[in-house]
Amino acid sequence: MGSSVNLSAIIVFVGFISLSLFITWWAAKRTHSAGEFYTAGGKITGFQNGLALAGDFMSAATFLGLTGLAFIGGSDAMLFTAGVTVSWAFMLFAFADRLRNLGKFTFADVVAYRLHPEKLRVLAATGTLTVAIPYLIAQMVGAGSLIEALFDIPYLAAVLIVGTLMTVYVVFGGMLATTWVQVTKAILLLLGGTTLLFLVLSQFGFSVDALFDKAAEVHPRGEGIFMPGGLYDDPISVLSLGLAFVCGTAGLPHVLMRFFTVPDAAQARRSIGYAVAIIGYFQAAIVIIGFGAIALLTGQTEYVSESGQIAGGANMISIHLSRLVGGEVFFGLIAAVAFATILAVVAGILLSASAAVAHDFYSRVIRKGEISDADEVRVTRWATLFIGATAIGLSVFFKNVNVGVLSTIALAIAASVNFPAIFLVLFWNGLTTRGTIAGGITGLTVVLVLVFLSPTIWVNVLGNEVAVFPYAYPTLFSVSAAFLVTIVVSILDDSERAQVDRAAYSSQVVRSELGELK
Amino acid sequence: MDAEQNIADDPAFQQLLATRSRIRWGFSFIVIGAYLGYGVAGLYFSESYATPFFGSSMPWGLVMGFCIIALSVALSIIYVRIIGRLEAKNLFAGRPN
């Protein structure tokens, strides 16, 4: 790779950074109040927000990671790509209206609507940070390594560039800048991915059949790549993986925060509808590109060794493929788009973490809501700066951490802590404050203990022979445990607060279905 | 609060709620059921999943996966339309508080 830094990569790279900084400058002039900072004043349209939502989820993990996964796991990649699409459709059906109608800035506004506000905000802020920080570090470490490999920039410098840019976007431009950076990147990624798909298909005379024939012909496992079970061969793992997507996506704080950037529930629905369509298209394209990579890269020892080792790691598959089918110029474009992807995603995550600290924790819990708008914005900007700097520091420190493990933990926590609380507060009249807190603590504990005992840490990191907990994803157990504890504790709860919590459900339902009564 | 409580007890609202719940959980059940069923069944019918789909080279497993993606997108579009139409009737707008 080393000296292969090419002109097209640098042009797109510098172009994107200049454009994003221009967007930030433009947004900064329009970002003064807390509402403008957290949710762009609720003025984003459904289509724009749909692109931004899709962009939030089409991270480097999806574009680079899933193509790599399809290359290694064949048909099993479909479990991931279909799971992603299904999870977004589910979020639309179950959450879109009610969340938008009840919340203001963050999902904590929703869980605090009828439950004890301070206690629930502490739980939601914890749920946000324990998801956002590992996710942020996973993306930044991934970005650092990728940029190091692509542009020959040292890891430390790469992390500093990414960290500084994301902090600048959020501190100055808030949600408005973050959204437009995300929209720009989503368009670039869709164009880049579609061109890659087109170029890959053109190698086979645009015959999908020829592509799959070739893949089965050259792969050492032959038609075995079409058989499920290569990555996960027991039902518990498959169900756990499925639940991680279905519940985890609907518990990601930076995604949920986007529900509040549009004017009303109708626009929230439309925006997620657009997001499902864009994500569905992109996920389907990734599967074809992945099998195209099997057909084209297998046996090319420059990229993949005889023993199946991929130069630069599995995340490099789409990058290698773009060079093979599109030459140096296209390779540069895709590399730069991958970089833009990471940058836009980390900015969104950073904003959600800052909102948790400044809005949920500081303004609502410590100051009990008695804080001026200007002060809240000032606190948020400082919180962003602090979290951004911490994330840079941690990414340098954890350079060798397994990015996949961190993302797994983040998604599992989102599924086991945030999802049960939101789901039950919206749909179960029996939920009480005590039950929600007990369930949240249970979900978090079970995830951390099970991930620690699972093969990913117990065997791969600590070097033990056999994992105490044999499955890669803890979600089937942790989500069930969180729901069970929340429900049982709520039913047994006979405190005075519990009666307030339950009594408020029916008017919450009216508000959540019809919006604010005018 | 009182206005909301009044609406909550209104039979028309309860009917709207029932309709929306049916759509919400019906659609969710279809996509999640199809997906988890597809994933788990793949373990027991892996041979069938690998057989080519009617004379093409694409295996059944992948065709079904693409169908689940398409189903999620289609139901999402239908959902946005149906709920939009329900909302347009707007039974409770303009009610005195």
Short mmCIF file of C-alpha atoms in Angstrom, two decimals, chain A residues 248-441:
data_model
loop_
_atom_site.label_atom_id
_atom_site.label_comp_id
_atom_site.label_asym_id
_atom_site.label_seq_id
_atom_site.Cartn_x
_atom_site.Cartn_y
_atom_site.Cartn_z
CA GLY A 248 -29.94 -3.21 19.62
CA THR A 249 -30.61 -0.90 16.68
CA ALA A 250 -33.77 0.38 18.37
CA GLY A 251 -31.65 1.18 21.44
CA LEU A 252 -28.84 3.15 19.79
CA PRO A 253 -28.94 6.65 21.30
CA HIS A 254 -27.51 8.48 18.27
CA VAL A 255 -30.12 6.89 16.01
CA LEU A 256 -33.02 7.60 18.41
CA MET A 257 -31.90 11.22 18.76
CA ARG A 258 -32.56 11.70 15.04
CA PHE A 259 -36.28 11.09 15.60
CA PHE A 260 -36.45 14.54 17.16
CA THR A 261 -34.83 16.49 14.32
CA VAL A 262 -38.03 16.47 12.24
CA PRO A 263 -41.14 18.62 12.90
CA ASP A 264 -43.68 15.89 13.73
CA ALA A 265 -44.52 12.19 13.92
CA ALA A 266 -45.57 12.06 10.25
CA GLN A 267 -42.14 13.29 9.15
CA ALA A 268 -40.48 10.90 11.62
CA ARG A 269 -42.32 7.99 9.98
CA ARG A 270 -41.45 9.16 6.50
CA SER A 271 -37.79 9.62 7.39
CA ILE A 272 -37.48 6.10 8.77
CA GLY A 273 -39.40 4.79 5.75
CA TYR A 274 -36.77 6.37 3.49
CA ALA A 275 -34.02 5.01 5.73
CA VAL A 276 -35.38 1.44 5.48
CA ALA A 277 -35.47 1.67 1.67
CA ILE A 278 -31.92 3.08 1.42
CA ILE A 279 -30.51 0.62 3.95
CA GLY A 280 -32.32 -2.31 2.30
CA TYR A 281 -30.89 -1.43 -1.08
CA PHE A 282 -27.39 -0.99 0.30
CA GLN A 283 -27.47 -4.22 2.31
CA ALA A 284 -28.61 -6.19 -0.74
CA ALA A 285 -25.82 -4.59 -2.80
CA ILE A 286 -23.27 -5.57 -0.15
CA VAL A 287 -24.20 -9.25 -0.43
CA ILE A 288 -23.65 -9.18 -4.22
CA ILE A 289 -20.41 -7.21 -3.82
CA GLY A 290 -19.26 -9.72 -1.17
CA PHE A 291 -19.82 -12.70 -3.49
CA GLY A 292 -18.21 -10.70 -6.27
CA ALA A 293 -15.19 -10.33 -3.99
CA ILE A 294 -15.08 -14.11 -3.54
CA ALA A 295 -15.24 -14.61 -7.31
CA LEU A 296 -12.66 -11.96 -8.16
CA LEU A 297 -10.19 -11.79 -5.27
CA THR A 298 -9.74 -15.51 -4.54
CA GLY A 299 -6.40 -16.57 -5.94
CA GLN A 300 -5.14 -13.00 -6.40
CA THR A 301 -2.15 -13.43 -4.11
CA GLU A 302 -1.49 -9.69 -4.12
CA TYR A 303 -4.63 -9.28 -2.01
CA VAL A 304 -5.38 -12.68 -0.50
CA SER A 305 -2.68 -15.22 0.31
CA GLU A 306 -2.92 -18.91 -0.60
CA SER A 307 -3.96 -19.71 2.97
CA GLY A 308 -6.78 -17.14 2.79
CA GLN A 309 -5.06 -14.31 4.72
CA ILE A 310 -6.40 -10.96 3.52
CA ALA A 311 -3.81 -8.21 3.15
CA GLY A 312 -4.59 -5.54 5.76
CA GLY A 313 -7.39 -7.62 7.36
CA ALA A 314 -10.96 -8.51 6.45
CA ASN A 315 -12.06 -4.86 6.50
CA MET A 316 -9.94 -4.23 3.40
CA ILE A 317 -12.00 -6.47 1.09
CA SER A 318 -14.08 -3.69 -0.48
CA ILE A 319 -11.00 -1.51 -0.82
CA HIS A 320 -9.03 -4.29 -2.56
CA LEU A 321 -12.00 -5.07 -4.77
CA SER A 322 -12.43 -1.45 -5.83
CA ARG A 323 -8.78 -1.32 -6.88
CA LEU A 324 -9.08 -4.57 -8.83
CA VAL A 325 -12.21 -3.57 -10.78
CA GLY A 326 -11.79 0.20 -10.94
CA GLY A 327 -8.07 0.90 -10.94
CA GLU A 328 -6.17 3.49 -8.95
CA VAL A 329 -8.58 6.39 -9.40
CA PHE A 330 -11.63 4.45 -8.21
CA PHE A 331 -9.62 2.87 -5.39
CA GLY A 332 -8.77 6.36 -4.18
CA LEU A 333 -12.41 7.43 -4.33
CA ILE A 334 -13.63 4.45 -2.30
CA ALA A 335 -10.86 4.92 0.27
CA ALA A 336 -11.83 8.55 0.72
CA VAL A 337 -15.52 7.66 0.96
CA ALA A 338 -14.70 5.11 3.66
CA PHE A 339 -12.93 7.86 5.56
CA ALA A 340 -15.87 10.27 5.17
CA THR A 341 -18.16 7.51 6.43
CA ILE A 342 -16.26 7.10 9.65
CA LEU A 343 -16.04 10.83 10.22
CA ALA A 344 -19.77 11.41 9.85
CA VAL A 345 -20.70 8.48 12.08
CA VAL A 346 -18.40 9.41 14.96
CA ALA A 347 -19.77 12.96 14.94
CA GLY A 348 -23.32 11.65 15.46
CA ILE A 349 -22.26 9.36 18.29
CA LEU A 350 -20.30 12.16 19.96
CA LEU A 351 -23.35 14.44 19.85
CA SER A 352 -25.52 11.80 21.54
CA ALA A 353 -22.93 11.31 24.28
CA SER A 354 -22.69 15.07 24.87
CA ALA A 355 -26.46 15.40 25.06
CA ALA A 356 -26.58 12.62 27.66
CA VAL A 357 -24.02 14.39 29.84
CA ALA A 358 -25.16 17.98 29.38
CA HIS A 359 -28.93 17.71 28.83
CA ASP A 360 -29.94 14.58 30.72
CA PHE A 361 -27.42 14.53 33.50
CA TYR A 362 -26.29 18.11 34.15
CA SER A 363 -29.32 20.20 33.21
CA ARG A 364 -32.09 17.86 34.29
CA VAL A 365 -30.59 15.96 37.23
CA ILE A 366 -28.00 18.24 38.84
CA ARG A 367 -29.68 21.56 38.03
CA LYS A 368 -33.20 20.03 38.06
CA GLY A 369 -34.11 21.85 34.86
CA GLU A 370 -33.36 25.27 36.34
CA ILE A 371 -30.84 26.35 33.78
CA SER A 372 -30.97 28.96 31.04
CA ASP A 373 -30.89 27.91 27.43
CA ALA A 374 -27.59 29.68 26.83
CA ASP A 375 -26.00 27.97 29.82
CA GLU A 376 -27.17 24.56 28.63
CA VAL A 377 -25.61 25.11 25.21
CA ARG A 378 -22.37 26.27 26.82
CA VAL A 379 -22.24 23.16 29.05
CA THR A 380 -22.95 20.92 26.05
CA ARG A 381 -20.08 22.45 24.08
CA TRP A 382 -17.66 21.88 26.96
CA ALA A 383 -18.98 18.34 27.43
CA THR A 384 -18.41 17.68 23.71
CA LEU A 385 -14.87 18.96 23.93
CA PHE A 386 -14.17 16.82 26.98
CA ILE A 387 -15.73 13.63 25.55
CA GLY A 388 -13.99 14.20 22.20
CA ALA A 389 -10.61 14.56 23.90
CA THR A 390 -11.27 11.50 26.08
CA ALA A 391 -12.23 9.45 23.03
CA ILE A 392 -9.01 10.46 21.27
CA GLY A 393 -6.99 9.49 24.35
CA LEU A 394 -8.74 6.13 24.74
CA SER A 395 -8.36 5.34 21.03
CA VAL A 396 -4.61 5.87 21.28
CA PHE A 397 -4.45 3.75 24.42
CA PHE A 398 -6.61 0.92 23.01
CA LYS A 399 -4.93 0.83 19.63
CA ASN A 400 -4.84 -2.96 19.59
CA VAL A 401 -8.32 -3.59 20.91
CA ASN A 402 -10.55 -5.86 18.82
CA VAL A 403 -12.95 -3.47 17.09
CA GLY A 404 -15.54 -6.21 16.59
CA VAL A 405 -15.66 -6.98 20.32
CA LEU A 406 -16.26 -3.34 21.22
CA SER A 407 -19.06 -2.99 18.67
CA THR A 408 -20.65 -6.22 19.93
CA ILE A 409 -20.61 -4.92 23.49
CA ALA A 410 -22.09 -1.58 22.45
CA LEU A 411 -24.93 -3.16 20.47
CA ALA A 412 -25.61 -5.71 23.24
CA ILE A 413 -25.84 -2.94 25.86
CA ALA A 414 -28.16 -0.93 23.63
CA ALA A 415 -30.37 -4.04 23.29
CA SER A 416 -30.31 -4.99 26.97
CA VAL A 417 -30.44 -1.64 28.77
CA ASN A 418 -32.02 1.00 26.51
CA PHE A 419 -34.39 -1.16 24.47
CA PRO A 420 -36.33 -2.85 27.33
CA ALA A 421 -36.80 0.49 29.13
CA ILE A 422 -38.10 2.29 26.02
CA PHE A 423 -40.25 -0.63 24.88
CA LEU A 424 -41.96 -1.15 28.23
CA VAL A 425 -42.45 2.52 29.01
CA LEU A 426 -44.24 2.91 25.68
CA PHE A 427 -46.39 -0.21 25.74
CA TRP A 428 -46.88 -1.53 29.28
CA ASN A 429 -49.06 0.26 31.78
CA GLY A 430 -47.66 -1.73 34.71
CA LEU A 431 -44.10 -0.41 34.39
CA THR A 432 -42.71 1.40 37.44
CA THR A 433 -39.57 3.41 38.18
CA ARG A 434 -38.17 0.73 40.47
CA GLY A 435 -38.73 -2.01 37.88
CA THR A 436 -37.03 -0.01 35.11
CA ILE A 437 -33.96 0.73 37.22
CA ALA A 438 -33.66 -2.90 38.38
CA GLY A 439 -34.04 -4.16 34.80
CA GLY A 440 -31.47 -1.68 33.46
CA ILE A 441 -28.87 -2.69 36.03
#
